[in-house]
Backbone as ProteinMPNN parsed JSONL, in Angstrom:
{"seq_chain_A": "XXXXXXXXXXXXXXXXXXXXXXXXXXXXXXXXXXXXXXXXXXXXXXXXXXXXXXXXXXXXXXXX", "coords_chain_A": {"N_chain_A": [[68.337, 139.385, 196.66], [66.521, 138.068, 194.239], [64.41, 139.034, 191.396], [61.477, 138.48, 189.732], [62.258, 139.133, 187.591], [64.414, 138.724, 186.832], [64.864, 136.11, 186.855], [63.243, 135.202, 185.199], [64.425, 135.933, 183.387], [67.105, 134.557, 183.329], [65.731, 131.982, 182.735], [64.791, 131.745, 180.351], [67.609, 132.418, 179.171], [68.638, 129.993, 180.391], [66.873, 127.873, 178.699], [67.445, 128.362, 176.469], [69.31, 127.227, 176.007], [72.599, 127.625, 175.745], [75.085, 129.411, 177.589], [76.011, 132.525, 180.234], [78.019, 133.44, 178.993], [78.138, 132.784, 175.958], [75.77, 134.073, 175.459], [76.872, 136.796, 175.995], [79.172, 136.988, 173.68], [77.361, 136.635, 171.405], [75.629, 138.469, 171.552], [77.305, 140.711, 171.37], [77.596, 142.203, 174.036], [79.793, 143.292, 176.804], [80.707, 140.177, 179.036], [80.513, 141.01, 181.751], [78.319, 142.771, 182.228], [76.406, 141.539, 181.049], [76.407, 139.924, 183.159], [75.676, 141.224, 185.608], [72.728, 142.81, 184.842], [71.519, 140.059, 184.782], [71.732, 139.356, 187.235], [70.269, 141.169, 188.512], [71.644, 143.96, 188.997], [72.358, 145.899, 187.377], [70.234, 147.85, 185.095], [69.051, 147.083, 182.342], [70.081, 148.722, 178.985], [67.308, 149.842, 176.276], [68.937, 149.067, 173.875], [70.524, 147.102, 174.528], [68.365, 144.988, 175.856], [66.478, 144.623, 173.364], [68.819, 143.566, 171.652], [69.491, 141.193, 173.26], [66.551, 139.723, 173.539], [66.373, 139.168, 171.164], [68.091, 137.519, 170.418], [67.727, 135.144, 171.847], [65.014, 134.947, 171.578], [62.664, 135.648, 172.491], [60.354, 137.395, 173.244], [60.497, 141.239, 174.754], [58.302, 141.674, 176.588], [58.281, 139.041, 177.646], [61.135, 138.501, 179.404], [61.885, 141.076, 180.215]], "CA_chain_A": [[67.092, 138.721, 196.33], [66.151, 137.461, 192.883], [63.362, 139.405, 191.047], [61.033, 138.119, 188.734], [62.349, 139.603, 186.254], [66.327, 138.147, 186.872], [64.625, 134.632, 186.74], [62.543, 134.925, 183.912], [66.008, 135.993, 182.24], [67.806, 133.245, 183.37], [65.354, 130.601, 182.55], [65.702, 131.809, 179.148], [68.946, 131.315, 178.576], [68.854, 128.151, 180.208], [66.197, 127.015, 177.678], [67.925, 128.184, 174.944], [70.195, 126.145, 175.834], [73.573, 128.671, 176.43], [76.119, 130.06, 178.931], [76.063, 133.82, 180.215], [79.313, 133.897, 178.134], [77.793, 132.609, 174.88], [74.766, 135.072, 175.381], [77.766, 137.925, 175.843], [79.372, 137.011, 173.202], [76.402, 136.676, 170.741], [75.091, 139.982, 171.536], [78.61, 141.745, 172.159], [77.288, 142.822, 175.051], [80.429, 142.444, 177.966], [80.053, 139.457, 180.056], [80.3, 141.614, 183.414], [77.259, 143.451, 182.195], [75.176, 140.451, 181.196], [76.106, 138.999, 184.353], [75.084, 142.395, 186.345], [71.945, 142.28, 183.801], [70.499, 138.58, 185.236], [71.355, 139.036, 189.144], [69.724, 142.532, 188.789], [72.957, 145.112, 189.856], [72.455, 146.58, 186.216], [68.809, 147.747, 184.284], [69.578, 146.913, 180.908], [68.882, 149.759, 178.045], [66.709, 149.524, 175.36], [69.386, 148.494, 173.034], [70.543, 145.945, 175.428], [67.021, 144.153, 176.229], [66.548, 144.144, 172.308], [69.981, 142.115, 171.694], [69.166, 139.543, 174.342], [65.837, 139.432, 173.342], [66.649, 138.776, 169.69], [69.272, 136.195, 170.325], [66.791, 134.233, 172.668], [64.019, 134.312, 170.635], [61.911, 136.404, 173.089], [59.63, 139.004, 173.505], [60.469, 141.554, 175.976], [57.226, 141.219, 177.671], [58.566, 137.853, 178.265], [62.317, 138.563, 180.26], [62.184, 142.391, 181.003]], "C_chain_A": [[66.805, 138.87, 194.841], [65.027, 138.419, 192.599], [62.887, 138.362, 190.019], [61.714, 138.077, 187.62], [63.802, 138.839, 186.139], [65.904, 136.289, 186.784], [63.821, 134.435, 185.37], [63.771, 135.122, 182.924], [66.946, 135.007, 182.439], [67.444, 131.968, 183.312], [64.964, 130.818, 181.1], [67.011, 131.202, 178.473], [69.15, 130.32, 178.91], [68.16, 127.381, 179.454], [66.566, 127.058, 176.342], [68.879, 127.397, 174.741], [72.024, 126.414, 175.957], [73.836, 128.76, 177.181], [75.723, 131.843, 178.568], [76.776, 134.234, 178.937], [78.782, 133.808, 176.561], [76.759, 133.622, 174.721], [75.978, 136.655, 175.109], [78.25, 138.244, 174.706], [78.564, 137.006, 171.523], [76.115, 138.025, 170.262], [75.996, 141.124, 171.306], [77.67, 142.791, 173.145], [79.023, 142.235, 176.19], [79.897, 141.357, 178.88], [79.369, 139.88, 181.126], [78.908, 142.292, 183.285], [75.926, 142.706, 181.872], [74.948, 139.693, 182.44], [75.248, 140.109, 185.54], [73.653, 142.517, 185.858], [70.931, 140.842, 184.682], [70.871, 138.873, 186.417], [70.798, 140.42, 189.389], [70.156, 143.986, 189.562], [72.997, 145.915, 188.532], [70.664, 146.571, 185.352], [69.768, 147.955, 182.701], [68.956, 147.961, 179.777], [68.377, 149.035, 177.247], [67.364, 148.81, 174.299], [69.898, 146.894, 173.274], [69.432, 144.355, 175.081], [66.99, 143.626, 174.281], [67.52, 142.951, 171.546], [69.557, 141.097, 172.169], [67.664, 139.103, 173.982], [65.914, 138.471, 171.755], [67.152, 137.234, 169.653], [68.402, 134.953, 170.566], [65.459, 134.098, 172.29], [62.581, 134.602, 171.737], [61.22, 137.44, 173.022], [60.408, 139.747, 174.829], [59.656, 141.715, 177.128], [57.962, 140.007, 178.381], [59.692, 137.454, 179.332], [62.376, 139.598, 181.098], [60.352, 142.942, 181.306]], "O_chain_A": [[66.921, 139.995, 194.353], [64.499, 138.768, 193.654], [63.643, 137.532, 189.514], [61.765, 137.152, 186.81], [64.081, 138.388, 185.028], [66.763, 135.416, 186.658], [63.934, 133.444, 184.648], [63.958, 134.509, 181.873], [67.617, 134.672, 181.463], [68.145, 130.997, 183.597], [64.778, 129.726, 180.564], [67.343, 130.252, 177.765], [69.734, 129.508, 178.193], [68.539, 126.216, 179.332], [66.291, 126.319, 175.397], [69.289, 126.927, 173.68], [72.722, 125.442, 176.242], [73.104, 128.298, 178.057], [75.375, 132.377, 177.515], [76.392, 135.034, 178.084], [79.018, 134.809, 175.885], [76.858, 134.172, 173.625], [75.84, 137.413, 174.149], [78.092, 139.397, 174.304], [79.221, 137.367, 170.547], [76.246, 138.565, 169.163], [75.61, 142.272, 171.091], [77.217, 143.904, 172.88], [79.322, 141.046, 176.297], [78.817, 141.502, 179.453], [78.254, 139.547, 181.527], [78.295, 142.375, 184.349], [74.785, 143.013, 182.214], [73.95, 139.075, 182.811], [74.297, 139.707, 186.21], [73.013, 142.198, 186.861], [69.756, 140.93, 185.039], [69.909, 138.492, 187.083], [70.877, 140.832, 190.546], [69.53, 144.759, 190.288], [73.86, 146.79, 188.603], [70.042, 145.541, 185.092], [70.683, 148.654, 182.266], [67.747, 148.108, 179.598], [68.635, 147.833, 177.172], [66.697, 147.972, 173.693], [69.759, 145.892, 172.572], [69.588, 143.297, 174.472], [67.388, 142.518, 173.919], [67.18, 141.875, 171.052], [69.247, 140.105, 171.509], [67.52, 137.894, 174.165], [65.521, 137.331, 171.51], [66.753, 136.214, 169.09], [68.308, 133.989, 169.807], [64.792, 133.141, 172.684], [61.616, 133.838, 171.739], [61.743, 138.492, 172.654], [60.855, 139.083, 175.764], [60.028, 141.854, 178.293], [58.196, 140.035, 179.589], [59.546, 136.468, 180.054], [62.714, 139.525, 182.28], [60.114, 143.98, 181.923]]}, "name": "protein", "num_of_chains": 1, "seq": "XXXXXXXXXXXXXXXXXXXXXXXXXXXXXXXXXXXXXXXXXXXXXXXXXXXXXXXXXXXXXXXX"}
């Protein structure tokens, strides 16, 4: 089951307009861990959330 929080992160990157992979590669974050990351099998650290936030042009109020 989806959380909030795994949808608000994946309707992100779909507005930014990106693939998981392009977000992975952006951030160097591994794919497997951005993908673990949005279906919610991984809490992302602080350094993490910051990357993806950055890239995407987010607050973290706004994904995490």
């Amino acid at each position: 089951m989806e959380t909030e929080r795994n949808i608000k992160l994946r309707n992100a990157i779909f507005l930014k307009g990106v693939s998981q992979r392009d977000l992975a590669f952006q951030t160097r974050i591994a794919e497997s861990r951005v993908s673990k990351v949005i279906r919610g099998y991984e809490t992302p650290t602080q350094e993490m959330k910051e990357k993806i936030c950055h890239f995407l042009g987010v607050s973290e109020k706004e994904v995490f």
